[in-house]
Amino acid sequence: MSIGHTLLGLLESGPRHGYDLKRAFDARFGQDRPLHYGQVYSTMSRLLKNGLVEVDAVEAGGGPERKRYAITEAGITDVSRWLAQPEKPEPYLQSSLYTKVVLALLTGRGAADVLDTQRAEHLRLMRVLTDRKRRGDLADQLICDHALFHLEADLRWLELTAARLDQLAAEVRA
């Protein structure tokens, strides 16, 4: 996820302080990984330097001055360009799980055990996500569905690999 573009998109609804941006980000996108304040302010500093935001107002208070940021026309153009670009699909052509299976075969360890352990972990996480999805709002349901579909694909791969384990063992040991 591009944090800079996400913060810019949040600014399109109107100027905000860094604190407000963090809260909006965390409410919409950061449930599992909230932003740190330092990350917000370093990102805003970079966006300011690049001309994508400007300081709309500076307010004095009991502590440090509070800057309110506003998106610039260049920032709006940048967000529009980012939204129009498709995300690169992650084909997972070099997975650590595949590496573990092959190394288990090469070293005489139980590759089937590696697959079984991973299957159990996937199923455990799927139960957690299914429960979260049941209790969540629409945004959380969609995020959980995305993760669940990826886990289902992984499970299919685990089953396929388990079915071909003898053949894979013969090839990697040859």
XYZ file of C-alpha atoms in Angstrom:
174
model
C 0.000 0.000 0.000
C 1.267 3.459 -0.798
C 0.877 5.398 2.426
C 1.649 8.680 0.694
C -1.061 8.187 -1.890
C -3.505 7.056 0.775
C -2.859 10.179 2.856
C -3.211 12.330 -0.258
C -6.533 10.668 -1.041
C -7.737 11.354 2.493
C -6.788 15.017 2.068
C -9.026 15.359 -0.989
C -12.035 15.698 1.329
C -10.428 18.747 2.948
C -7.404 19.978 4.904
C -6.381 18.009 7.994
C -3.758 17.910 10.705
C -1.338 14.995 10.870
C -3.180 13.647 13.907
C -6.480 13.667 11.998
C -4.853 11.945 9.014
C -3.517 9.185 11.247
C -6.918 8.640 12.838
C -8.668 8.552 9.433
C -6.053 6.169 8.026
C -6.262 3.838 11.018
C -10.073 3.837 10.939
C -10.240 2.938 7.244
C -7.069 0.980 6.515
C -4.953 0.442 9.600
C -6.965 -1.964 11.671
C -4.257 -4.618 11.450
C -1.312 -2.280 11.033
C -1.919 1.242 12.335
C 0.398 4.027 11.261
C 2.924 5.469 13.653
C 2.791 9.232 14.106
C 6.392 9.498 12.939
C 5.446 7.772 9.699
C 2.612 10.232 9.108
C 4.798 13.265 9.687
C 7.756 11.986 7.669
C 5.390 11.148 4.793
C 3.757 14.577 5.009
C 7.191 16.222 5.004
C 8.094 14.328 1.812
C 4.761 15.194 0.170
C 5.286 18.842 1.107
C 8.804 18.818 -0.328
C 7.474 17.269 -3.568
C 4.726 19.884 -3.904
C 1.863 17.413 -3.485
C 0.577 19.075 -0.298
C 0.886 22.523 1.209
C 0.553 23.862 4.707
C -2.934 25.330 4.847
C -2.627 26.742 8.360
C -0.364 26.708 11.392
C -1.969 26.775 14.805
C -0.159 27.521 18.016
C -1.145 25.551 21.062
C 0.123 24.307 24.375
C 2.740 22.195 22.596
C 4.394 22.377 19.226
C 2.727 24.240 16.379
C 0.146 22.193 14.547
C 0.243 22.241 10.759
C -2.877 21.653 8.759
C -2.152 20.143 5.354
C -4.086 20.562 2.119
C -3.647 18.658 -1.123
C -2.402 20.616 -4.150
C -3.506 20.220 -7.761
C -0.301 18.236 -8.352
C -1.293 15.985 -5.454
C -4.760 15.406 -6.911
C -3.189 14.537 -10.268
C -0.770 12.167 -8.559
C -3.579 10.343 -6.706
C -5.609 10.090 -9.919
C -2.637 8.598 -11.741
C -2.000 6.128 -8.894
C -5.656 5.033 -8.753
C -5.679 4.423 -12.518
C -2.625 2.123 -12.378
C -3.374 -1.557 -11.812
C -1.556 -3.210 -8.949
C 1.089 -5.689 -9.997
C -0.257 -9.189 -9.357
C 1.931 -11.097 -6.919
C 2.562 -14.444 -8.599
C 4.538 -15.907 -5.653
C 6.917 -17.664 -8.013
C 9.536 -17.951 -5.286
C 7.796 -18.872 -2.088
C 9.511 -19.677 1.178
C 7.054 -22.549 1.665
C 8.201 -24.217 -1.573
C 11.794 -23.687 -0.468
C 11.055 -25.388 2.868
C 9.464 -28.381 1.125
C 12.420 -28.828 -1.227
C 14.974 -28.411 1.572
C 13.094 -30.929 3.720
C 13.297 -33.394 0.834
C 16.974 -32.674 0.213
C 17.915 -33.093 3.868
C 15.841 -36.194 4.538
C 13.346 -34.436 6.777
C 9.594 -34.889 6.533
C 8.324 -32.690 3.732
C 4.804 -33.993 4.391
C 5.172 -32.713 7.963
C 6.083 -29.267 6.612
C 2.937 -29.309 4.469
C 0.752 -30.584 7.331
C 2.049 -27.937 9.732
C 1.432 -25.213 7.168
C -2.043 -26.540 6.387
C -2.925 -26.416 10.094
C -1.682 -22.834 10.341
C -3.657 -21.791 7.270
C -6.820 -23.390 8.656
C -6.280 -21.688 12.028
C -5.906 -18.294 10.359
C -8.943 -18.946 8.173
C -11.036 -19.589 11.303
C -9.809 -16.311 12.829
C -10.570 -14.374 9.652
C -13.986 -16.000 9.250
C -14.892 -15.010 12.806
C -13.608 -11.471 12.204
C -15.574 -11.288 8.958
C -18.765 -12.344 10.768
C -18.364 -9.535 13.302
C -17.004 -6.856 10.967
C -18.484 -4.108 8.878
C -18.528 -4.287 5.080
C -14.970 -2.956 4.707
C -13.652 -5.547 7.150
C -15.655 -8.287 5.423
C -14.091 -7.401 2.064
C -10.584 -7.327 3.513
C -11.153 -10.703 5.170
C -12.572 -12.154 1.940
C -9.425 -11.052 0.087
C -7.211 -12.784 2.636
C -9.436 -15.887 2.768
C -9.358 -16.323 -1.013
C -5.549 -16.183 -0.959
C -5.438 -18.719 1.865
C -7.796 -21.012 -0.068
C -5.470 -20.845 -3.066
C -2.548 -21.703 -0.795
C -4.479 -24.691 0.573
C -5.093 -25.940 -2.964
C -1.348 -25.668 -3.610
C -0.588 -27.556 -0.388
C -2.912 -30.395 -1.450
C -1.467 -30.525 -4.957
C 2.074 -30.564 -3.621
C 1.244 -33.289 -1.095
C -0.203 -35.394 -3.931
C 2.992 -34.910 -5.963
C 5.477 -35.197 -3.113
C 6.957 -38.526 -4.240
C 7.485 -37.182 -7.744
C 9.042 -33.963 -6.413
C 11.301 -35.974 -4.092
C 12.565 -38.022 -7.036
C 13.304 -34.883 -9.040
C 15.083 -32.915 -6.324
C 17.170 -35.888 -5.218
C 18.201 -36.782 -8.778
